[in-house]
CSV table of C-alpha atoms and ligand atoms in Angstrom, one decimal:
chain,number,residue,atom,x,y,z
A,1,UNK,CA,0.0,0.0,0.0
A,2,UNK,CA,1.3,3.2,-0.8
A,3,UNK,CA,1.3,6.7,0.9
A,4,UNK,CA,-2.0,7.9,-1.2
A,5,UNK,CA,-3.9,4.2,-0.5
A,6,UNK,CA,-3.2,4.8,3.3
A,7,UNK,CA,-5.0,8.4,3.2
A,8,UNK,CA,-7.8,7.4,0.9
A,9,UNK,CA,-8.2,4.2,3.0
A,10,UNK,CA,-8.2,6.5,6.7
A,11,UNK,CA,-10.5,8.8,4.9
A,12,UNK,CA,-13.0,6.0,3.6
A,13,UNK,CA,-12.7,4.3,6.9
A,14,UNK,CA,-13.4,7.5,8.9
A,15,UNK,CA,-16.0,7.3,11.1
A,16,UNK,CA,-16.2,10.4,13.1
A,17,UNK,CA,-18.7,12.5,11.0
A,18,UNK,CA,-21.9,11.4,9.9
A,19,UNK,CA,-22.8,14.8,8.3
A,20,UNK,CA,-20.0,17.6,8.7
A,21,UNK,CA,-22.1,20.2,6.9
A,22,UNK,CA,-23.9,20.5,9.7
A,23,UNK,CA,-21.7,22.1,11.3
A,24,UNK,CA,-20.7,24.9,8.7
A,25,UNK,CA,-20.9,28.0,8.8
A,26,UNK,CA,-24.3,28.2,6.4
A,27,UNK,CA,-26.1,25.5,7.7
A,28,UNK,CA,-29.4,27.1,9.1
A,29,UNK,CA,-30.9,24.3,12.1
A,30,UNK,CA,-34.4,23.6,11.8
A,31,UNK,CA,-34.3,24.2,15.4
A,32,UNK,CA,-32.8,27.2,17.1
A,33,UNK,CA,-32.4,27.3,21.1
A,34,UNK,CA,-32.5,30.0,23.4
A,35,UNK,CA,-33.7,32.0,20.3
A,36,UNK,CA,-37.7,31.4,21.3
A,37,UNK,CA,-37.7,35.6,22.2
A,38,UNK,CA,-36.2,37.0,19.5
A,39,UNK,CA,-38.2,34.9,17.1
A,40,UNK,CA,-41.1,35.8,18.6
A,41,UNK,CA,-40.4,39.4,18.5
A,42,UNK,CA,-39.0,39.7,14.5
A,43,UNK,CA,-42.0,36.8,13.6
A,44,UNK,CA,-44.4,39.5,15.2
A,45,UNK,CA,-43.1,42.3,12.7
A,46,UNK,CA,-43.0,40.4,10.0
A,47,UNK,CA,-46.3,38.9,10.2
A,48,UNK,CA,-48.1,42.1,8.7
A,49,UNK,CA,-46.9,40.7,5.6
A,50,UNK,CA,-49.2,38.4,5.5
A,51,UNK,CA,-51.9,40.6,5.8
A,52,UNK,CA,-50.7,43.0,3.1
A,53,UNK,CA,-49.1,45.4,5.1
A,54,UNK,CA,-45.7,46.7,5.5
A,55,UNK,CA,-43.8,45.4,8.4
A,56,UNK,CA,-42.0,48.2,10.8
A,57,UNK,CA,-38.3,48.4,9.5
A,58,UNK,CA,-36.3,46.7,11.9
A,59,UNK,CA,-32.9,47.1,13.2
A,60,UNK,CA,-30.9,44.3,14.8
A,61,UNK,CA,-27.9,44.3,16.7
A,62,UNK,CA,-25.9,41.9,19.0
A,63,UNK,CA,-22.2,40.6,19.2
A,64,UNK,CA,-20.7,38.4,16.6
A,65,UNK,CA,-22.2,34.7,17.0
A,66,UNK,CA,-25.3,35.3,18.6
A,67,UNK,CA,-27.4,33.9,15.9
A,68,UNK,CA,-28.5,37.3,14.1
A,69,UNK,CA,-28.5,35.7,10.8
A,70,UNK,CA,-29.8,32.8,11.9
A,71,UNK,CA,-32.6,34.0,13.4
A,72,UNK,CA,-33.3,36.3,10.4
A,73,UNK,CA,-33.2,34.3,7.7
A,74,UNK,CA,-35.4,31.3,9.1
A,75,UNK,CA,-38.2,33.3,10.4
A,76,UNK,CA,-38.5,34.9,6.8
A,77,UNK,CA,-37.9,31.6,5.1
A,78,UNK,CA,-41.1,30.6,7.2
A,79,UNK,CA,-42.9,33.9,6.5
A,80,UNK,CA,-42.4,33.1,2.9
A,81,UNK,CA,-44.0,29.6,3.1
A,82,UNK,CA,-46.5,30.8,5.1
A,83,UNK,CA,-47.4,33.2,2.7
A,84,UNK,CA,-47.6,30.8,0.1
A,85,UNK,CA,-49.6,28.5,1.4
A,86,UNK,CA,-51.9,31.8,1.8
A,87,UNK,CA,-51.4,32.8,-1.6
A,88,UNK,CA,-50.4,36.2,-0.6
A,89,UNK,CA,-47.3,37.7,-2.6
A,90,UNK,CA,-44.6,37.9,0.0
A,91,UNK,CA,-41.2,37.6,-0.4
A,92,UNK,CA,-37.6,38.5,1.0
A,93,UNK,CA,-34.1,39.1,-0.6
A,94,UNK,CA,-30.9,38.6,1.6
A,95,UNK,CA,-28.0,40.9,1.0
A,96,UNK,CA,-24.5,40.3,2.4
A,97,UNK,CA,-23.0,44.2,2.5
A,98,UNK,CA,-19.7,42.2,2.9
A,99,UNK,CA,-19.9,40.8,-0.1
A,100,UNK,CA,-21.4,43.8,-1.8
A,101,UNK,CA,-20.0,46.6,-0.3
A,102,UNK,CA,-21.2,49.5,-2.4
A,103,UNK,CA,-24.3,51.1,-2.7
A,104,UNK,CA,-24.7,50.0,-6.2
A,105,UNK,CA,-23.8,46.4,-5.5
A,106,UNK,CA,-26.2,46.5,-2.9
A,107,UNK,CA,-29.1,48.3,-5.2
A,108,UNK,CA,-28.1,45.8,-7.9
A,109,UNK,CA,-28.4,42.4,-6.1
A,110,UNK,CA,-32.0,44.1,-5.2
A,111,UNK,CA,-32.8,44.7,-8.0
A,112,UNK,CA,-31.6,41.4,-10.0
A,113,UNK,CA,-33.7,39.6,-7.6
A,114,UNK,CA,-36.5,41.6,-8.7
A,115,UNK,CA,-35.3,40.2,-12.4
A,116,UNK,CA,-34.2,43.7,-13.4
A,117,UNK,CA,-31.5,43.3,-15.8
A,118,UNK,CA,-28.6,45.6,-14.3
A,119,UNK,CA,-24.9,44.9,-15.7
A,120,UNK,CA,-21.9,44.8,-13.3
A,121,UNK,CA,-20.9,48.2,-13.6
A,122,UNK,CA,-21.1,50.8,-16.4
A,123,UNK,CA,-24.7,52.4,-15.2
A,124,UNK,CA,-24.5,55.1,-12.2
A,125,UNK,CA,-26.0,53.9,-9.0
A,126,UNK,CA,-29.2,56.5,-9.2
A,127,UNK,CA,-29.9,55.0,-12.7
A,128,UNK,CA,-30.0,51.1,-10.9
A,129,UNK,CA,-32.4,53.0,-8.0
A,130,UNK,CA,-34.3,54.6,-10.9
A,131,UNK,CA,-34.6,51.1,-12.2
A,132,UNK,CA,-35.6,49.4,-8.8
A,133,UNK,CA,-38.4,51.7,-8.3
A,134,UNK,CA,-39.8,51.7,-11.6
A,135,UNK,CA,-39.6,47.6,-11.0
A,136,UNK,CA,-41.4,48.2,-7.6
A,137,UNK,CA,-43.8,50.2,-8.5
A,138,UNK,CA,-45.5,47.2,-11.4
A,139,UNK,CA,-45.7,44.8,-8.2
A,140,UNK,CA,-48.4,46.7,-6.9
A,141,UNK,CA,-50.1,44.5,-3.8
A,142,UNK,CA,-46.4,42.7,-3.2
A,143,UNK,CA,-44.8,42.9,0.5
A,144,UNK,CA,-40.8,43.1,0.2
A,145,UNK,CA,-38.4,42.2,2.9
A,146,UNK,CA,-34.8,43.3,2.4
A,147,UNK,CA,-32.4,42.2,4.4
A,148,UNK,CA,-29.3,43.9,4.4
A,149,UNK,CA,-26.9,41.8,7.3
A,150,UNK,CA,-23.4,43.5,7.9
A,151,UNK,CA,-24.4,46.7,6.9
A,152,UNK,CA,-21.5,48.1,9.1
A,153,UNK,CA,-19.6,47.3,5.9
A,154,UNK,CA,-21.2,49.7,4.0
A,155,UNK,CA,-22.1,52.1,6.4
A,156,UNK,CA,-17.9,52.6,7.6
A,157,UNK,CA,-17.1,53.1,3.5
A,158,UNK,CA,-19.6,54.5,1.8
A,159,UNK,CA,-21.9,56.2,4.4
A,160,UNK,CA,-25.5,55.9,5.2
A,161,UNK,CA,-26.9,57.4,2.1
A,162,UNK,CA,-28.1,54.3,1.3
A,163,UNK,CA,-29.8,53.1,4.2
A,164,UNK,CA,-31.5,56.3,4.2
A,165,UNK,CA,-32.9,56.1,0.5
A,166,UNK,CA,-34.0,52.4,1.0
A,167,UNK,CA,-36.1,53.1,4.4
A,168,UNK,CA,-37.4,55.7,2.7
A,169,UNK,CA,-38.3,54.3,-0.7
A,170,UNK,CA,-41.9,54.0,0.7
A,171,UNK,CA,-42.4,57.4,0.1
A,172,UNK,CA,-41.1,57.3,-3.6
A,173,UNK,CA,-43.4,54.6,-4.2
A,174,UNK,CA,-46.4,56.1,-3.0
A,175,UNK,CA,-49.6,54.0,-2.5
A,176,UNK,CA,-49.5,51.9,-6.2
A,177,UNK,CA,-46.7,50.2,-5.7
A,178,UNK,CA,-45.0,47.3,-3.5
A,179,UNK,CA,-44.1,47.6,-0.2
A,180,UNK,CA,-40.9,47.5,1.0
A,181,UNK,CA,-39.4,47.0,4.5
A,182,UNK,CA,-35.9,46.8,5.5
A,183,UNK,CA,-34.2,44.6,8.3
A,184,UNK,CA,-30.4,46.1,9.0
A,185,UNK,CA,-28.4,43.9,10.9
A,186,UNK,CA,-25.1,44.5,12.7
A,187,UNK,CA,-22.9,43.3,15.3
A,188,UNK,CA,-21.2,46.8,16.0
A,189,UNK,CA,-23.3,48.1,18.6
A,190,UNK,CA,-21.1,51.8,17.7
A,191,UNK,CA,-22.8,51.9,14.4
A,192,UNK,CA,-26.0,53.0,15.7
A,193,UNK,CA,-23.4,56.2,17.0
A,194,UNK,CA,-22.6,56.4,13.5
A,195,UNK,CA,-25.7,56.4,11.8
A,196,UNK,CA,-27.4,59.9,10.9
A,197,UNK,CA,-31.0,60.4,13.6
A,198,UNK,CA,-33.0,60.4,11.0
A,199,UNK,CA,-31.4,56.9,9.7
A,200,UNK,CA,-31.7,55.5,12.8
A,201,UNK,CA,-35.2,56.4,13.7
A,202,UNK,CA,-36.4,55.3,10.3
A,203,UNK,CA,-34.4,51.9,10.1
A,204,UNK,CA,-34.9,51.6,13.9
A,205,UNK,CA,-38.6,51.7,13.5
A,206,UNK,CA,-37.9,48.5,15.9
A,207,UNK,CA,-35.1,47.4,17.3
A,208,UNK,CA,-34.1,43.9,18.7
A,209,UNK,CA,-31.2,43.0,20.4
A,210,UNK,CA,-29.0,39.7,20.8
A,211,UNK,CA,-27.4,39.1,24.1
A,212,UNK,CA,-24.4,36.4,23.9
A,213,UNK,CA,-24.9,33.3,24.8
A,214,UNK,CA,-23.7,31.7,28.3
A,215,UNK,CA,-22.0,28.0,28.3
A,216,UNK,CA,-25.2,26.6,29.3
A,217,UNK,CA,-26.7,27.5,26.5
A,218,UNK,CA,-24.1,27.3,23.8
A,219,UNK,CA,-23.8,23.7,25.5
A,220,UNK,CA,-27.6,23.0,24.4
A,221,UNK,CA,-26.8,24.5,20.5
A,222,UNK,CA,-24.2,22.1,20.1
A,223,UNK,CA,-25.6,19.2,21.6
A,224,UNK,CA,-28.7,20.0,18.8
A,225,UNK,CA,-26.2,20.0,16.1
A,226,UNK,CA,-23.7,17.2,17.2
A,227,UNK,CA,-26.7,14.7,17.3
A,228,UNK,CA,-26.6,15.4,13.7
A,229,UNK,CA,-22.9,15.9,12.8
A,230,UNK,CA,-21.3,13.1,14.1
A,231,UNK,CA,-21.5,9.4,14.7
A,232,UNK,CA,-22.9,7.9,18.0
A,233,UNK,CA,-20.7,7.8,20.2
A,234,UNK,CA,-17.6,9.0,19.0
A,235,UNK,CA,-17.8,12.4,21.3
A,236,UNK,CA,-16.5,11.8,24.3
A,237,UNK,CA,-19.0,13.3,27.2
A,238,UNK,CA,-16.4,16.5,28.3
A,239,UNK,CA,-16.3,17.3,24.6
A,240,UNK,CA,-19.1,19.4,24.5
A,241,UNK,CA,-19.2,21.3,27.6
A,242,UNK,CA,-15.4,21.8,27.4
A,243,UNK,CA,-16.1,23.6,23.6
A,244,UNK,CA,-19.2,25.6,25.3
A,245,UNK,CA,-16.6,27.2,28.2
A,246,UNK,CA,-14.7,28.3,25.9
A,247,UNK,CA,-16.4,29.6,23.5
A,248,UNK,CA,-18.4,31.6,26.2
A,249,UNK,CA,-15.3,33.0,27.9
A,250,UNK,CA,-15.0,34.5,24.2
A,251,UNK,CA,-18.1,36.5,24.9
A,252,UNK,CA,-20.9,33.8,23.9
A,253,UNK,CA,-20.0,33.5,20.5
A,254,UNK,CA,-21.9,29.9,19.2
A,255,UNK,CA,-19.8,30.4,16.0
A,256,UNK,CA,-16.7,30.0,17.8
A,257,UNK,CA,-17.7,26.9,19.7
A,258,UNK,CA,-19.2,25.2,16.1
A,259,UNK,CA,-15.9,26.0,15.0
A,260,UNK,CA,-14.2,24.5,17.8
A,261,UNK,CA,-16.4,21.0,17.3
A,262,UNK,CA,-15.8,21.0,13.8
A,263,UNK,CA,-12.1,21.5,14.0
A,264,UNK,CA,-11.7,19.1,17.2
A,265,UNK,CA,-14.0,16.4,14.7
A,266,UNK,CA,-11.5,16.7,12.1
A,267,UNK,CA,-8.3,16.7,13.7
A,268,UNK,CA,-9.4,13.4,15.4
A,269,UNK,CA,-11.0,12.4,11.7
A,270,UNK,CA,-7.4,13.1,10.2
A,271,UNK,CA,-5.1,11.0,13.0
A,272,UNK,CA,-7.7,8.1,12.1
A,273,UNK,CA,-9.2,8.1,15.9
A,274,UNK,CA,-12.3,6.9,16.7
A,275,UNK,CA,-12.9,9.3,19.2
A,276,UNK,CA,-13.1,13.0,19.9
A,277,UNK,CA,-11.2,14.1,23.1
A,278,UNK,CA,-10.9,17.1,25.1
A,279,UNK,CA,-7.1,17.3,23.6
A,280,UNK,CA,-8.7,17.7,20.0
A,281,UNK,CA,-10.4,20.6,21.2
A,282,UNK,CA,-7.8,22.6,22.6
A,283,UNK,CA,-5.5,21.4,19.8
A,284,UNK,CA,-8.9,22.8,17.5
A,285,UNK,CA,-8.5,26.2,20.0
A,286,UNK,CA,-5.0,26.8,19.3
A,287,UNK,CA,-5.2,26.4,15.3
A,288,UNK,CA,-8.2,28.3,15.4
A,289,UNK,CA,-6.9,31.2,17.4
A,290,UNK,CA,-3.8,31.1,14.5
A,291,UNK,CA,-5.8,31.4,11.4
A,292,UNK,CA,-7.7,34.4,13.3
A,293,UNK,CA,-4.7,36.1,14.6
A,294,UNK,CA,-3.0,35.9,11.4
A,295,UNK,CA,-6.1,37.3,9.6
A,296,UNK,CA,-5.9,40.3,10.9
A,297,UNK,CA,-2.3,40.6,12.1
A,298,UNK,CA,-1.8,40.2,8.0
A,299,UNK,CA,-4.0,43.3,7.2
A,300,UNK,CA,-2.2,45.7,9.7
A,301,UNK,CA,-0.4,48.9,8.5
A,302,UNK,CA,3.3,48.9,9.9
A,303,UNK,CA,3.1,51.4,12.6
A,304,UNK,CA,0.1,49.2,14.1
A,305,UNK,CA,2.3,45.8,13.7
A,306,UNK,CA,5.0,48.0,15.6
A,307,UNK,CA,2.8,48.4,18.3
A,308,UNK,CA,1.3,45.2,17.9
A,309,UNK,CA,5.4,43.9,18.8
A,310,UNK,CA,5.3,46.6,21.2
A,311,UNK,CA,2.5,45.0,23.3
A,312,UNK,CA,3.3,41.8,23.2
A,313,UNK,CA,7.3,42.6,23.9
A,314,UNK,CA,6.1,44.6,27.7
A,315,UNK,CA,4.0,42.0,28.2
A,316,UNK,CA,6.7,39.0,27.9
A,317,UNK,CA,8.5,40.0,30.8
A,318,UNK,CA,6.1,38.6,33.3
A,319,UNK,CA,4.2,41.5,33.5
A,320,UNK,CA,0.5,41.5,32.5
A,321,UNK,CA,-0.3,45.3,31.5
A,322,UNK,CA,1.7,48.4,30.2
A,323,UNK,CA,0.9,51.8,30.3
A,324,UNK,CA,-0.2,53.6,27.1
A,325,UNK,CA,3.5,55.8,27.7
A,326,UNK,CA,5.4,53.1,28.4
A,327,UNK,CA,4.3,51.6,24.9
A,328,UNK,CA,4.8,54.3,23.1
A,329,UNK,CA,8.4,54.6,24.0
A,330,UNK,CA,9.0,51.2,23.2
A,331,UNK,CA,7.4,51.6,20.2
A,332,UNK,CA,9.4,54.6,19.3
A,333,UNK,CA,12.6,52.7,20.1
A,334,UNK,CA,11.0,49.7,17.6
A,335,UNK,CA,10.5,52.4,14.7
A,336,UNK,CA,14.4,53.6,15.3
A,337,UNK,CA,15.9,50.7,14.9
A,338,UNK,CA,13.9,50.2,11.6
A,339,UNK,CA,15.3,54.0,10.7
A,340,UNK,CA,11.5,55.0,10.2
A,341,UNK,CA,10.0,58.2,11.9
A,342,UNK,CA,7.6,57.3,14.3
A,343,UNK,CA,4.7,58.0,14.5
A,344,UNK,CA,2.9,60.7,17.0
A,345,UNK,CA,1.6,59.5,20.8
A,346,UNK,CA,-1.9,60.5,19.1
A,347,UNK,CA,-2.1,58.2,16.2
A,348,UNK,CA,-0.3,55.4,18.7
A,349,UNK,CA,-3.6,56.2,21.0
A,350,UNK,CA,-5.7,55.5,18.1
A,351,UNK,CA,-4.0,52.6,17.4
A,352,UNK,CA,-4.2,51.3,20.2
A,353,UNK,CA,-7.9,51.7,19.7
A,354,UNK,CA,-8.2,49.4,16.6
A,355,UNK,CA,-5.8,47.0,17.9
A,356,UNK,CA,-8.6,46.5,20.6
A,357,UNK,CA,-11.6,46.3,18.6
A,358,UNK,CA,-10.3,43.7,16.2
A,359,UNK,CA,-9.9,41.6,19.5
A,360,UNK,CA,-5.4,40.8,19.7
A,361,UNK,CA,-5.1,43.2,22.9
A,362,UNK,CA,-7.0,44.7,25.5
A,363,UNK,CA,-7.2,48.6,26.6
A,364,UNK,CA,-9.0,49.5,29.9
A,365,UNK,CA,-9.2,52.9,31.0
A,366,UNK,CA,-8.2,53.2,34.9
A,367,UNK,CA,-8.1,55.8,37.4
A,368,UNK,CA,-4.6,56.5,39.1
A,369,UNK,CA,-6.5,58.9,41.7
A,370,UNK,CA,-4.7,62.4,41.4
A,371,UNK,CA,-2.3,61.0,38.7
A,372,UNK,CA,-5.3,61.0,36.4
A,373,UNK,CA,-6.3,58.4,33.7
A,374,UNK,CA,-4.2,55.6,31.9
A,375,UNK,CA,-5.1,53.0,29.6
A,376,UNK,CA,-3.8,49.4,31.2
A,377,UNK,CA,-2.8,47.3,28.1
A,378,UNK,CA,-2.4,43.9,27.8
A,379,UNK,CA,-2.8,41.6,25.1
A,380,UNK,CA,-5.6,39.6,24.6
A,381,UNK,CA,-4.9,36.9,21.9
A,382,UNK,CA,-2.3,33.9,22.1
A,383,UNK,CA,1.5,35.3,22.5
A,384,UNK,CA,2.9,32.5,20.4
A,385,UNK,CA,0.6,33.2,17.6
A,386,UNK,CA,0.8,36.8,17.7
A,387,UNK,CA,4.4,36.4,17.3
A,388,UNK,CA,3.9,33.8,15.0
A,389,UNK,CA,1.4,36.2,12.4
A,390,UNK,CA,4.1,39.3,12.8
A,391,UNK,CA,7.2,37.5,11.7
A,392,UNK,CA,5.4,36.8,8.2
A,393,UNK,CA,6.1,40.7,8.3
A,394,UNK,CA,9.7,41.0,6.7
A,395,UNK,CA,10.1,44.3,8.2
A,396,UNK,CA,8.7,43.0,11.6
A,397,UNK,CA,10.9,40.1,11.1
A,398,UNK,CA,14.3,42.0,11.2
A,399,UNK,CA,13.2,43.1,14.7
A,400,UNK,CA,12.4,39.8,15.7
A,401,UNK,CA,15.7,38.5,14.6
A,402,UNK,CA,17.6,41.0,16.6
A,403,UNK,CA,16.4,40.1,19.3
B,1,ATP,N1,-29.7,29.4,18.8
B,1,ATP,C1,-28.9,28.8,17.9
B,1,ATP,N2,-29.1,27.5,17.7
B,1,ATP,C2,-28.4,26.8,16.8
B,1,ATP,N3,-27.4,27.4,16.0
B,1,ATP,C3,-27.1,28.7,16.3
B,1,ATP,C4,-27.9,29.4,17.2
B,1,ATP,N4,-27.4,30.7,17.2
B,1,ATP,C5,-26.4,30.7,16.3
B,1,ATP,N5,-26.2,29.5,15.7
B,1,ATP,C6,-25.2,29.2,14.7
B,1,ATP,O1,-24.0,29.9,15.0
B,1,ATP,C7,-23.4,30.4,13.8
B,1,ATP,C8,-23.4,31.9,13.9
B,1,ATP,O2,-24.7,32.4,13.9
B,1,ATP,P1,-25.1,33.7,13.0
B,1,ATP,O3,-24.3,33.7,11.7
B,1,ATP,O4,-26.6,33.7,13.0
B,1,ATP,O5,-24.5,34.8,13.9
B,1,ATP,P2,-24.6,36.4,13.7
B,1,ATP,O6,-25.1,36.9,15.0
B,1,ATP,O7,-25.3,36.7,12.5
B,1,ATP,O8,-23.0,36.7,13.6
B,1,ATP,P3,-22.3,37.8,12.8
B,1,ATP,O9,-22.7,39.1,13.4
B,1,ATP,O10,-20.9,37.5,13.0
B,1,ATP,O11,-22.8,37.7,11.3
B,1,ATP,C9,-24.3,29.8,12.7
B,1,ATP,O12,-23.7,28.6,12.2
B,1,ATP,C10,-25.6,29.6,13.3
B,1,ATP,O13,-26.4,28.6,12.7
């Protein structure tokens, strides 16, 4: 047997999954725990559909993983069957603004839906919208339920114009036309800062919030989902709570602990075991936690890596937090060596900012009494891997080398 009969063989033989798409990442569950409220509340909106009316725009926020999409898409999908089982003209269309990020990628994916023919580029974006309501207004009696998930995408680029056009359209319409509602989903809960008053009380019309799950409950979503995933047996029983604490230390994020099964499943799939262990999942953790550190350490401009090595440099040395000056001088001293100006305490503060939203450290804000404020920094993602995603840098990588 040679080296490629062995792997086909292991694979064949596997017995670990019975279904691993179950456990991606567009896999909607039939069934969807600890959701009852918020299904209740967007099912209640959405309902006057049914009855020919247009439901309340509705804005929906929560943290990453807390089933926003989820929750969206399968109460529509049964809104839409309900409809048709009542022969009334409902329907919905689901836009990613991730994966269209401009306002005329956005207006055209509407708009194709709606079958109007709109090329890729080449018309200007008020010519599509021209197009979209003309479309609208020949489905007089229709109810139309845009969803438009990530709009913090589009919102951060190109501004809320959009948004404000589309909860508006109504108006445009007038009375002879479809009607349209809009859902807006985000998990930055600072967009709603961002957004202009009269955006946000016209797409806010409602608003429904996720809270993140706790390891209870993430424990119940995966137990759903493994039932269907894998092979009887082949979890071992501290499997699942084990993924569900740690995915709830990582603020309730269910995504993060389907990961964490799915990656445990086929690290013990790929070793040809017939089991999945606790070890799988923290071996799961650890490549997880790579691939995201190096995702965004990849997309970092210079100065931020700089401050990135900074952190994690202060932070080797047995100590847990650094001060906001004591990181800029170490980052200063970085920037020499490289012979590149540094950049000003401001920016660095700034920086610092980012660094902490896109999760690899952690700035608190902390009263010294009469010495005033200071941010205590510390990092918040895996050292090794942090190190790890900055020495792809070249530049970074020189540093690292002196060292
Ligand atoms: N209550 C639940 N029951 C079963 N699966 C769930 C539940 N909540 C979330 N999930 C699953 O977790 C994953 C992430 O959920 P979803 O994409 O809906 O999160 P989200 O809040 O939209 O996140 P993001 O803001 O990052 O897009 C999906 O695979 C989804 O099916």
């Amino acid at each position: 047997m040679d080296v490629l009969d062995e792997v086909f063989e292991r694979v064949v033989k596997a017995r670990i999954f019975r279904n691993r798409s179950v456990l991606s990442p567009d896999y909607i569950p039939d069934k969807l725990p600890h959701r009852e409220r918020e299904i209740r509340a967007l099912g209640s909106i959405v309902a006057q559909a049914l009855k020919g009316e247009r439901p309340s725009n509705v804005f929906i926020y929560g943290l990453t993983g807390t089933g926003k999409t989820a929750v969206t898409l399968y109460v529509l999908r049964r809104l839409e069957a309900k409809a048709k089982e009542l022969g009334a003209p409902v329907s919905y269309i689901y836009v990613n603004c991730r994966q269209r990020d401009t306002p005329y990628k956005v207006l055209a994916e509407i708009a194709s839906t709606l079958d109007v023919r709109v090329p890729f580029t080449g018309l200007s974006t008020a010519e599509v919208y021209t197009r979209l309501v003309r479309r609208l207004k020949k489905l007089r009696g229709h109810v139309i339920v845009v969803v438009l998930d990530e709009i913090d995408w589009l919102v951060k680029r190109k501004g809320d114009d959009l948004l404000y056009k589309l909860t508006r359209i109504g108006y445009e319409l007038g009375l002879d036309a479809a009607k349209v509602s809009i859902i807006g989903v985000t998990n930055d809960v600072k967009l709603v800062e961002m957004l202009d008053a009269r955006v946000r009380s016209s797409l806010g019309e409602e608003e429904i919030v996720f809270p993140p799950y706790n390891a209870k409950q993430l424990e119940d979503i995966l137990r759903e989902r493994a039932e269907l995933a894998f092979n009887p047996g082949v979890l071992e029983p501290d499997v699942i709570p084990f993924c569900a604490a740690l995915a709830a230390r990582e603020h309730g994020d269910a995504r993060r602990a389907l990961d964490l099964l799915r990656v445990a499943g086929e690290l013990a799939e790929r070793e040809g075991a017939d089991k999945v262990t606790v070890e799988h999942v923290k071996r799961a953790w650890v490549e997880i936690e790579r691939d995201r550190v190096r995702e965004v350490v990849s997309t970092l401009p210079l100065h931020a890596k700089l401050v990135l090595l900074a952190v994690l440099e202060l932070t080797a040395e047995g100590k847990r937090y650094t001060t906001t000056g004591e990181l800029y001088d170490t980052y200063s001293n970085l920037a020499s060596k490289l012979g590149i100006e540094r950049v000003t305490q401001r920016r660095v503060s700034d920086i610092i900012a980012e660094l902490d939203m896109l999760g690899v450290i952690s700035a608190r804000v902390v009263s010294r009494g009469r010495y005033g404020k200071t941010r205590m920094i510390t990092l918040s993602a895996d050292p090794k891997a942090v190190r790890d995603a900055l020495s792809e840098d070249p530049l970074v990588r020189i540093l690292l080398g002196a060292e």
